C-alpha positions as semicolon CSV with decimal commas, in nm:
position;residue;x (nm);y (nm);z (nm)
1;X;11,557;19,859;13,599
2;X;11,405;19,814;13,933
3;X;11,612;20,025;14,203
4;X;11,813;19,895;14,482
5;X;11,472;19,904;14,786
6;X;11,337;19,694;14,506
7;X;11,606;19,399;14,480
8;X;11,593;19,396;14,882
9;X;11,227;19,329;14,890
10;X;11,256;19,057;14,676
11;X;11,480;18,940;14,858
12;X;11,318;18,963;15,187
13;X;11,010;18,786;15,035
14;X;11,078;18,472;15,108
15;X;10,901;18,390;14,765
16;X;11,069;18,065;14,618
17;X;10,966;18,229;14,294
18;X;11,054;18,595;14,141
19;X;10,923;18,675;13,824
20;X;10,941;19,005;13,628
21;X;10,610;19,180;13,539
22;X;10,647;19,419;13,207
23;X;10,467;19,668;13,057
24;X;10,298;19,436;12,899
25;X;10,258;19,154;13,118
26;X;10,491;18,869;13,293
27;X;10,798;18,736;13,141
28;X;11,139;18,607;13,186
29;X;11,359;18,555;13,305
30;X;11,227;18,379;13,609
31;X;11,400;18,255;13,891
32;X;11,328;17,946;14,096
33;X;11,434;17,885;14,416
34;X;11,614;17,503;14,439
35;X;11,278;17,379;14,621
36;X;11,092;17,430;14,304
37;X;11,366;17,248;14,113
38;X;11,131;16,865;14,126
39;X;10,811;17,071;13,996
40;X;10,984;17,194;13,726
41;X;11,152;16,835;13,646
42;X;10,779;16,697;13,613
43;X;10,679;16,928;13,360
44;X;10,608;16,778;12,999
45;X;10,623;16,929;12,686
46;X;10,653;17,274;12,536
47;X;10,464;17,482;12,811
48;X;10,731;17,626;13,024
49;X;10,680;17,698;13,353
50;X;10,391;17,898;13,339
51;X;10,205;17,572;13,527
52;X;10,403;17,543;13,863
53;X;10,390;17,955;13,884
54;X;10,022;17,905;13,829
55;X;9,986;17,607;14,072
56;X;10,064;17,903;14,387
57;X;10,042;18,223;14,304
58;X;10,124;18,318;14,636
59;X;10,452;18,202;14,594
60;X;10,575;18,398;14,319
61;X;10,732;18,770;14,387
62;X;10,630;19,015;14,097
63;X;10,898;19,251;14,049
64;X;10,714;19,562;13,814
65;X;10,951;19,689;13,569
66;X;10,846;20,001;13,331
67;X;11,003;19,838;13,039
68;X;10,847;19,657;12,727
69;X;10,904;19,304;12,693
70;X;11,211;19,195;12,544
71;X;11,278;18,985;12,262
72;X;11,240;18,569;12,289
73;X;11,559;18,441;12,192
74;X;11,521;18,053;12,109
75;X;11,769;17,954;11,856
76;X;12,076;18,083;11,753
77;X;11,892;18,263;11,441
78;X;11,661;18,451;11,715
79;X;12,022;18,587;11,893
80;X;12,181;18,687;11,604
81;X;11,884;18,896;11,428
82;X;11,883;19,106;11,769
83;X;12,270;19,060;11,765
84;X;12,239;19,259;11,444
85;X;11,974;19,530;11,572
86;X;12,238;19,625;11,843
87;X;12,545;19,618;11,596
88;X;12,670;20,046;11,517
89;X;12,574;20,023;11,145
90;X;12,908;20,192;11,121
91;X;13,164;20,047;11,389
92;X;13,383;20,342;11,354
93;X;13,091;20,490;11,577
94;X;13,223;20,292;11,900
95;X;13,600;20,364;11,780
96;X;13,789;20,480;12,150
């Protein structure tokens, strides 16, 4: 988790995009500042947004975080399988 100086520079950027940067490259989730909002409302078909952070690179703030990526979660099915992975295989573990 990036620390608190990190947040602040974002912030200061002025970037109307901020994008997270893995261990093992970009990912989500991104963040688009409201005069992005019409590029994004052009796009067509399955590509995500990957084109309009493209378009500018300049405009996009990487923030670096020491983490692998995490999981896509697309569809109900995809939430619950990594629902599961995080569920105490014995709940009595959690019990207060």
């Amino acid at each position: 988790m990036p620390d608190e100086s990190a947040r602040v520079n974002v912030r200061a950027s002025g970037r109307p995009i901020v994008a997270p940067r893995y261990q093992d490259g970009p990912g989500n989730p991104v963040l688009f500042d409201r005069v992005i909002f019409a590029e994004l409302l052009a796009l067509q078909g399955d590509q995500g947004a990957r084109p309009v952070i493209a378009r500018q690179p300049a405009r996009v703030e990487w923030v670096a975080l020491d983490l692998p990526m995490p999981q896509d979660v697309d569809t109900p099915a995809d939430y619950e399988k990594i629902r599961s992975a995080l569920r105490p295989a014995n709940p009595s573990d959690h019990a207060v």
